[in-house]
Amino acid sequence: MAPPPSPQDPTHLRLPSITSPTGSVHTPFPPSPARSPFPRLTGNTFEAQEPLKRAPSGPAPDFSDLYFSELLSYSLERLNKEPELLQEDRERVKRQVTESAVEHYAAFIEATRSLGTIHDELTTFEGTLEALGASLPKFSGACEGFRVSVRDVMGRRAENQQLLGQQHAVLGLLEVPQLMDACVRNGNYDEALDFQAFMNRLGALHGNMAVVKDLVEEVQGVTNLMLRQLVQKLKSSIQLPECLSVIGYLRRLGLFTERELRLCFLGCREEWIGGLVADLDDGNPYEYLKRVTDVHRLHLFDVVMQYWAVFSTEGADGSKGVGECGLLSSWALHRVVLLLESLKTFLPQVSEGSNVASLLEHCMYCGMSLGRVGLDFRGLLASVFEPCMLDIFSSRLVAAVDSFGSLLESHKWVAMPAMTSGQDQNQGGSDTGEGGKDGRPPHALLEHLPIATFVNGMLAALNELRHCAPVALMQPVAKLMQDSLESVALRLAHYKVTHGLNASQGAVFHSACESLADVAAPYLADCLNRVYDGAGKMMDITSAVEPLKDATVG
């Protein structure tokens, strides 16, 4: 006999009988009138029941009504004994059920497991049958598709047999893209263009064949590679012969119209020149502008000459093509405008007049060189260089006035020792304010340090201006110098009012004012005449030193 199941076995937990509140006993597996694999209790014994046997159809009998009818037929004495009899039957049935459960528990468990297994297998089988039934249409469709595919395979096999007969010719065609690619990478563009023309004709004749379509696509890819290489050559430094060859190859490709080809050429050359300018170091504005000017002088001239040589701008009647020439003119104007913008951007950063003059000379030479191809832009330089020189001159004047003001506040008004006659001759100047023949300042200015410092600052400004002195700046320069003189005179007048000076100091101060009005101002006007002939007359010296009248009184 098999060992009793453990208390943890879930099948063992369902075996004990269950007593209902009414006192009836329920077995763990109540018999079913339709199907039950377990024995059925009849009277005091168990009676076997056929497994999986269906109960007869019809309504089940009402046992409570039968039992009630039987009770009505009992006598009073019998009815009094009925509870005891029922209790005895209950105890007996309970013992029998317990004994049966203990004796046949293994069979119960095995039957339960078998029933569950059978139920699962039947469920699985039923699902499999349903799936099979559902897949039969798909299987039928797959068979039909297989039949169609077999027909297609047979057709392709026949084609392959035909292809095998033309193997050598096909292999030659298949090598065309590789040969063309090798020609392109080695620079043999003539042979590559021959291959391209051959494949274009083949595609036009047999474009419906898949292999021809693939070959045409591969050749198109190699053609794009060749196009990129040719365009890249136009974006580099090439001479006229190579430029003619590249444009000829591009024409043979047939990818551009004549106008598009001109635009492509100008666009590539623009990118090349723009790259040269972008590679320049702009840390030093003076050197940067010189190199930018050189780039445009050399390469802009070459590009225009190449354009004229590559693209004929004359029609059949010898007249110029306006539209085609307009492309070149627009591009050349664009480059000149960019050059002028670079000058406007970086020229104000050049602080020395000699450097500005050097840049002007450089630009004038560039304009003269480009004038041979109709790009003389020298007339546009005045509007760029004049404001720059005026700013440099103005900044020097402001510095001179500021230096005078700073020195004036700390100056000690004491008389300077008299100069000897030998020193007078060495100075080469005079007391009249005209200066020496070589333009040296009068020695009288050395007696007053603030005045001498101011004159030196003004001379420094004029020295910066003389390197590059546009005629258009004559009047603005004279006005600036007059304003500077007037500003110095006002400061001297204000100093006289705000500072108390004793007699000796006042005499020295009075001498300084006279030196500014009678010596420095005429001398500066004469110096301006050396830069601009006759410009000194534009300075109203009398009006500029007018504030000194009150300072010299008393």
PDB file of N, CA and C in Angstrom, residues 305-372:
ATOM      1  N   MET A 305      40.210  86.487 -66.273  1.00  0.00           N
ATOM      2  CA  MET A 305      40.856  86.065 -67.516  1.00  0.00           C
ATOM      3  C   MET A 305      40.457  84.636 -67.885  1.00  0.00           C
ATOM      4  N   GLN A 306      40.374  83.751 -66.893  1.00  0.00           N
ATOM      5  CA  GLN A 306      39.941  82.377 -67.163  1.00  0.00           C
ATOM      6  C   GLN A 306      38.500  82.348 -67.663  1.00  0.00           C
ATOM      7  N   TYR A 307      37.654  83.152 -67.074  1.00  0.00           N
ATOM      8  CA  TYR A 307      36.253  83.192 -67.509  1.00  0.00           C
ATOM      9  C   TYR A 307      36.156  83.645 -68.964  1.00  0.00           C
ATOM     10  N   TRP A 308      36.894  84.673 -69.308  1.00  0.00           N
ATOM     11  CA  TRP A 308      36.861  85.161 -70.692  1.00  0.00           C
ATOM     12  C   TRP A 308      37.397  84.118 -71.662  1.00  0.00           C
ATOM     13  N   ALA A 309      38.400  83.354 -71.230  1.00  0.00           N
ATOM     14  CA  ALA A 309      38.987  82.358 -72.120  1.00  0.00           C
ATOM     15  C   ALA A 309      38.101  81.126 -72.259  1.00  0.00           C
ATOM     16  N   VAL A 310      37.429  80.734 -71.175  1.00  0.00           N
ATOM     17  CA  VAL A 310      36.640  79.496 -71.188  1.00  0.00           C
ATOM     18  C   VAL A 310      35.283  79.722 -71.824  1.00  0.00           C
ATOM     19  N   PHE A 311      34.641  80.831 -71.484  1.00  0.00           N
ATOM     20  CA  PHE A 311      33.282  81.087 -71.963  1.00  0.00           C
ATOM     21  C   PHE A 311      33.322  82.232 -72.967  1.00  0.00           C
ATOM     22  N   SER A 312      32.971  81.923 -74.160  1.00  0.00           N
ATOM     23  CA  SER A 312      32.937  82.951 -75.194  1.00  0.00           C
ATOM     24  C   SER A 312      31.746  83.857 -74.952  1.00  0.00           C
ATOM     25  N   THR A 313      31.992  85.146 -74.829  1.00  0.00           N
ATOM     26  CA  THR A 313      30.914  86.110 -74.567  1.00  0.00           C
ATOM     27  C   THR A 313      30.467  86.820 -75.825  1.00  0.00           C
ATOM     28  N   GLU A 314      30.927  86.385 -76.992  1.00  0.00           N
ATOM     29  CA  GLU A 314      30.530  87.009 -78.245  1.00  0.00           C
ATOM     30  C   GLU A 314      29.547  86.131 -78.989  1.00  0.00           C
ATOM     31  N   GLY A 315      28.526  86.713 -79.537  1.00  0.00           N
ATOM     32  CA  GLY A 315      27.548  85.986 -80.323  1.00  0.00           C
ATOM     33  C   GLY A 315      28.017  85.827 -81.755  1.00  0.00           C
ATOM     34  N   ALA A 316      27.148  85.296 -82.592  1.00  0.00           N
ATOM     35  CA  ALA A 316      27.510  85.061 -83.987  1.00  0.00           C
ATOM     36  C   ALA A 316      27.774  86.362 -84.724  1.00  0.00           C
ATOM     37  N   ASP A 317      27.127  87.437 -84.310  1.00  0.00           N
ATOM     38  CA  ASP A 317      27.311  88.718 -84.985  1.00  0.00           C
ATOM     39  C   ASP A 317      28.407  89.564 -84.355  1.00  0.00           C
ATOM     40  N   GLY A 318      29.144  88.967 -83.387  1.00  0.00           N
ATOM     41  CA  GLY A 318      30.232  89.690 -82.750  1.00  0.00           C
ATOM     42  C   GLY A 318      29.821  90.540 -81.581  1.00  0.00           C
ATOM     43  N   SER A 319      28.535  90.569 -81.238  1.00  0.00           N
ATOM     44  CA  SER A 319      28.048  91.369 -80.116  1.00  0.00           C
ATOM     45  C   SER A 319      28.239  90.615 -78.814  1.00  0.00           C
ATOM     46  N   LYS A 320      28.357  91.339 -77.747  1.00  0.00           N
ATOM     47  CA  LYS A 320      28.535  90.755 -76.421  1.00  0.00           C
ATOM     48  C   LYS A 320      27.210  90.254 -75.884  1.00  0.00           C
ATOM     49  N   GLY A 321      27.279  89.117 -75.192  1.00  0.00           N
ATOM     50  CA  GLY A 321      26.093  88.599 -74.528  1.00  0.00           C
ATOM     51  C   GLY A 321      25.876  89.300 -73.206  1.00  0.00           C
ATOM     52  N   VAL A 322      24.812  90.057 -73.099  1.00  0.00           N
ATOM     53  CA  VAL A 322      24.603  90.864 -71.900  1.00  0.00           C
ATOM     54  C   VAL A 322      24.378  89.989 -70.680  1.00  0.00           C
ATOM     55  N   GLY A 323      23.574  88.946 -70.808  1.00  0.00           N
ATOM     56  CA  GLY A 323      23.269  88.105 -69.655  1.00  0.00           C
ATOM     57  C   GLY A 323      24.487  87.392 -69.128  1.00  0.00           C
ATOM     58  N   GLU A 324      25.320  86.850 -70.073  1.00  0.00           N
ATOM     59  CA  GLU A 324      26.498  86.125 -69.649  1.00  0.00           C
ATOM     60  C   GLU A 324      27.520  87.058 -69.015  1.00  0.00           C
ATOM     61  N   CYS A 325      27.724  88.231 -69.616  1.00  0.00           N
ATOM     62  CA  CYS A 325      28.634  89.212 -69.030  1.00  0.00           C
ATOM     63  C   CYS A 325      28.110  89.703 -67.688  1.00  0.00           C
ATOM     64  N   GLY A 326      26.786  89.741 -67.549  1.00  0.00           N
ATOM     65  CA  GLY A 326      26.209  90.182 -66.282  1.00  0.00           C
ATOM     66  C   GLY A 326      26.568  89.268 -65.134  1.00  0.00           C
ATOM     67  N   LEU A 327      26.690  87.977 -65.399  1.00  0.00           N
ATOM     68  CA  LEU A 327      27.095  87.045 -64.345  1.00  0.00           C
ATOM     69  C   LEU A 327      28.484  87.384 -63.833  1.00  0.00           C
ATOM     70  N   LEU A 328      29.420  87.573 -64.736  1.00  0.00           N
ATOM     71  CA  LEU A 328      30.785  87.906 -64.335  1.00  0.00           C
ATOM     72  C   LEU A 328      30.837  89.256 -63.638  1.00  0.00           C
ATOM     73  N   SER A 329      30.113  90.229 -64.165  1.00  0.00           N
ATOM     74  CA  SER A 329      30.121  91.557 -63.551  1.00  0.00           C
ATOM     75  C   SER A 329      29.544  91.517 -62.144  1.00  0.00           C
ATOM     76  N   SER A 330      28.462  90.770 -61.972  1.00  0.00           N
ATOM     77  CA  SER A 330      27.846  90.676 -60.646  1.00  0.00           C
ATOM     78  C   SER A 330      28.794  90.021 -59.658  1.00  0.00           C
ATOM     79  N   TRP A 331      29.448  88.960 -60.102  1.00  0.00           N
ATOM     80  CA  TRP A 331      30.372  88.279 -59.188  1.00  0.00           C
ATOM     81  C   TRP A 331      31.576  89.158 -58.866  1.00  0.00           C
ATOM     82  N   ALA A 332      32.149  89.814 -59.886  1.00  0.00           N
ATOM     83  CA  ALA A 332      33.301  90.683 -59.646  1.00  0.00           C
ATOM     84  C   ALA A 332      32.923  91.838 -58.721  1.00  0.00           C
ATOM     85  N   LEU A 333      31.735  92.400 -58.914  1.00  0.00           N
ATOM     86  CA  LEU A 333      31.269  93.466 -58.024  1.00  0.00           C
ATOM     87  C   LEU A 333      31.119  92.949 -56.601  1.00  0.00           C
ATOM     88  N   HIS A 334      30.638  91.721 -56.473  1.00  0.00           N
ATOM     89  CA  HIS A 334      30.505  91.110 -55.147  1.00  0.00           C
ATOM     90  C   HIS A 334      31.866  91.011 -54.462  1.00  0.00           C
ATOM     91  N   ARG A 335      32.903  90.578 -55.196  1.00  0.00           N
ATOM     92  CA  ARG A 335      34.231  90.449 -54.596  1.00  0.00           C
ATOM     93  C   ARG A 335      34.792  91.818 -54.222  1.00  0.00           C
ATOM     94  N   VAL A 336      34.596  92.822 -55.074  1.00  0.00           N
ATOM     95  CA  VAL A 336      35.095  94.162 -54.769  1.00  0.00           C
ATOM     96  C   VAL A 336      34.391  94.726 -53.540  1.00  0.00           C
ATOM     97  N   VAL A 337      33.088  94.488 -53.441  1.00  0.00           N
ATOM     98  CA  VAL A 337      32.343  94.961 -52.265  1.00  0.00           C
ATOM     99  C   VAL A 337      32.865  94.291 -50.998  1.00  0.00           C
ATOM    100  N   LEU A 338      33.149  92.994 -51.072  1.00  0.00           N
ATOM    101  CA  LEU A 338      33.705  92.300 -49.906  1.00  0.00           C
ATOM    102  C   LEU A 338      35.072  92.868 -49.524  1.00  0.00           C
ATOM    103  N   LEU A 339      35.886  93.203 -50.531  1.00  0.00           N
ATOM    104  CA  LEU A 339      37.188  93.813 -50.239  1.00  0.00           C
ATOM    105  C   LEU A 339      37.014  95.156 -49.544  1.00  0.00           C
ATOM    106  N   LEU A 340      36.098  95.969 -50.039  1.00  0.00           N
ATOM    107  CA  LEU A 340      35.852  97.273 -49.408  1.00  0.00           C
ATOM    108  C   LEU A 340      35.293  97.111 -47.999  1.00  0.00           C
ATOM    109  N   GLU A 341      34.450  96.108 -47.789  1.00  0.00           N
ATOM    110  CA  GLU A 341      33.930  95.869 -46.441  1.00  0.00           C
ATOM    111  C   GLU A 341      35.046  95.448 -45.489  1.00  0.00           C
ATOM    112  N   SER A 342      35.980  94.651 -45.979  1.00  0.00           N
ATOM    113  CA  SER A 342      37.130  94.284 -45.144  1.00  0.00           C
ATOM    114  C   SER A 342      37.942  95.522 -44.784  1.00  0.00           C
ATOM    115  N   LEU A 343      38.134  96.425 -45.750  1.00  0.00           N
ATOM    116  CA  LEU A 343      38.849  97.669 -45.459  1.00  0.00           C
ATOM    117  C   LEU A 343      38.102  98.503 -44.420  1.00  0.00           C
ATOM    118  N   LYS A 344      36.778  98.608 -44.567  1.00  0.00           N
ATOM    119  CA  LYS A 344      36.000  99.394 -43.606  1.00  0.00           C
ATOM    120  C   LYS A 344      36.030  98.773 -42.212  1.00  0.00           C
ATOM    121  N   THR A 345      36.159  97.453 -42.145  1.00  0.00           N
ATOM    122  CA  THR A 345      36.143  96.776 -40.848  1.00  0.00           C
ATOM    123  C   THR A 345      37.484  96.882 -40.133  1.00  0.00           C
ATOM    124  N   PHE A 346      38.573  96.656 -40.858  1.00  0.00           N
ATOM    125  CA  PHE A 346      39.885  96.552 -40.213  1.00  0.00           C
ATOM    126  C   PHE A 346      40.711  97.830 -40.311  1.00  0.00           C
ATOM    127  N   LEU A 347      40.403  98.715 -41.253  1.00  0.00           N
ATOM    128  CA  LEU A 347      41.203  99.933 -41.379  1.00  0.00           C
ATOM    129  C   LEU A 347      41.115 100.829 -40.140  1.00  0.00           C
ATOM    130  N   PRO A 348      39.944 100.972 -39.484  1.00  0.00           N
ATOM    131  CA  PRO A 348      39.928 101.781 -38.258  1.00  0.00           C
ATOM    132  C   PRO A 348      40.815 101.236 -37.144  1.00  0.00           C
ATOM    133  N   GLN A 349      41.210  99.964 -37.235  1.00  0.00           N
ATOM    134  CA  GLN A 349      42.089  99.385 -36.220  1.00  0.00           C
ATOM    135  C   GLN A 349      43.559  99.714 -36.468  1.00  0.00           C
ATOM    136  N   VAL A 350      43.873 100.291 -37.628  1.00  0.00           N
ATOM    137  CA  VAL A 350      45.241 100.731 -37.926  1.00  0.00           C
ATOM    138  C   VAL A 350      45.399 102.143 -37.375  1.00  0.00           C
ATOM    139  N   SER A 351      46.336 102.308 -36.461  1.00  0.00           N
ATOM    140  CA  SER A 351      46.432 103.573 -35.724  1.00  0.00           C
ATOM    141  C   SER A 351      47.569 104.467 -36.189  1.00  0.00           C
ATOM    142  N   GLU A 352      48.332 104.059 -37.177  1.00  0.00           N
ATOM    143  CA  GLU A 352      49.460 104.860 -37.644  1.00  0.00           C
ATOM    144  C   GLU A 352      49.194 105.334 -39.066  1.00  0.00           C
ATOM    145  N   GLY A 353      49.474 106.626 -39.287  1.00  0.00           N
ATOM    146  CA  GLY A 353      49.227 107.183 -40.606  1.00  0.00           C
ATOM    147  C   GLY A 353      50.109 106.579 -41.684  1.00  0.00           C
ATOM    148  N   SER A 354      51.346 106.214 -41.330  1.00  0.00           N
ATOM    149  CA  SER A 354      52.233 105.612 -42.331  1.00  0.00           C
ATOM    150  C   SER A 354      51.686 104.279 -42.810  1.00  0.00           C
ATOM    151  N   ASN A 355      51.117 103.501 -41.898  1.00  0.00           N
ATOM    152  CA  ASN A 355      50.528 102.222 -42.301  1.00  0.00           C
ATOM    153  C   ASN A 355      49.291 102.433 -43.169  1.00  0.00           C
ATOM    154  N   VAL A 356      48.499 103.426 -42.824  1.00  0.00           N
ATOM    155  CA  VAL A 356      47.324 103.726 -43.648  1.00  0.00           C
ATOM    156  C   VAL A 356      47.754 104.147 -45.048  1.00  0.00           C
ATOM    157  N   ALA A 357      48.812 104.956 -45.135  1.00  0.00           N
ATOM    158  CA  ALA A 357      49.311 105.372 -46.446  1.00  0.00           C
ATOM    159  C   ALA A 357      49.826 104.176 -47.239  1.00  0.00           C
ATOM    160  N   SER A 358      50.508 103.264 -46.538  1.00  0.00           N
ATOM    161  CA  SER A 358      50.993 102.058 -47.223  1.00  0.00           C
ATOM    162  C   SER A 358      49.833 101.215 -47.741  1.00  0.00           C
ATOM    163  N   LEU A 359      48.786 101.082 -46.934  1.00  0.00           N
ATOM    164  CA  LEU A 359      47.619 100.323 -47.381  1.00  0.00           C
ATOM    165  C   LEU A 359      46.928 101.004 -48.558  1.00  0.00           C
ATOM    166  N   LEU A 360      46.873 102.330 -48.517  1.00  0.00           N
ATOM    167  CA  LEU A 360      46.264 103.052 -49.637  1.00  0.00           C
ATOM    168  C   LEU A 360      47.053 102.818 -50.924  1.00  0.00           C
ATOM    169  N   GLU A 361      48.365 102.860 -50.808  1.00  0.00           N
ATOM    170  CA  GLU A 361      49.198 102.597 -51.985  1.00  0.00           C
ATOM    171  C   GLU A 361      48.990 101.173 -52.490  1.00  0.00           C
ATOM    172  N   HIS A 362      48.872 100.251 -51.554  1.00  0.00           N
ATOM    173  CA  HIS A 362      48.631  98.851 -51.915  1.00  0.00           C
ATOM    174  C   HIS A 362      47.297  98.708 -52.643  1.00  0.00           C
ATOM    175  N   CYS A 363      46.271  99.344 -52.113  1.00  0.00           N
ATOM    176  CA  CYS A 363      44.944  99.255 -52.733  1.00  0.00           C
ATOM    177  C   CYS A 363      44.911  99.956 -54.089  1.00  0.00           C
ATOM    178  N   MET A 364      45.634 101.059 -54.204  1.00  0.00           N
ATOM    179  CA  MET A 364      45.665 101.756 -55.492  1.00  0.00           C
ATOM    180  C   MET A 364      46.345 100.895 -56.553  1.00  0.00           C
ATOM    181  N   TYR A 365      47.398 100.210 -56.148  1.00  0.00           N
ATOM    182  CA  TYR A 365      48.071  99.319 -57.097  1.00  0.00           C
ATOM    183  C   TYR A 365      47.162  98.154 -57.485  1.00  0.00           C
ATOM    184  N   CYS A 366      46.418  97.633 -56.501  1.00  0.00           N
ATOM    185  CA  CYS A 366      45.464  96.554 -56.786  1.00  0.00           C
ATOM    186  C   CYS A 366      44.381  97.039 -57.745  1.00  0.00           C
ATOM    187  N   GLY A 367      43.849  98.236 -57.506  1.00  0.00           N
ATOM    188  CA  GLY A 367      42.824  98.769 -58.395  1.00  0.00           C
ATOM    189  C   GLY A 367      43.346  99.012 -59.800  1.00  0.00           C
ATOM    190  N   MET A 368      44.599  99.486 -59.884  1.00  0.00           N
ATOM    191  CA  MET A 368      45.182  99.703 -61.210  1.00  0.00           C
ATOM    192  C   MET A 368      45.361  98.378 -61.950  1.00  0.00           C
ATOM    193  N   SER A 369      45.796  97.335 -61.222  1.00  0.00           N
ATOM    194  CA  SER A 369      45.976  96.023 -61.853  1.00  0.00           C
ATOM    195  C   SER A 369      44.646  95.448 -62.317  1.00  0.00           C
ATOM    196  N   LEU A 370      43.621  95.541 -61.463  1.00  0.00           N
ATOM    197  CA  LEU A 370      42.309  95.019 -61.846  1.00  0.00           C
ATOM    198  C   LEU A 370      41.627  95.891 -62.890  1.00  0.00           C
ATOM    199  N   GLY A 371      42.107  97.122 -63.041  1.00  0.00           N
ATOM    200  CA  GLY A 371      41.530  97.990 -64.063  1.00  0.00           C
ATOM    201  C   GLY A 371      41.748  97.456 -65.468  1.00  0.00           C
ATOM    202  N   ARG A 372      42.739  96.596 -65.635  1.00  0.00           N
ATOM    203  CA  ARG A 372      42.974  96.014 -66.963  1.00  0.00           C
ATOM    204  C   ARG A 372      41.858  95.064 -67.378  1.00  0.00           C
TER     205      ARG A 372
END
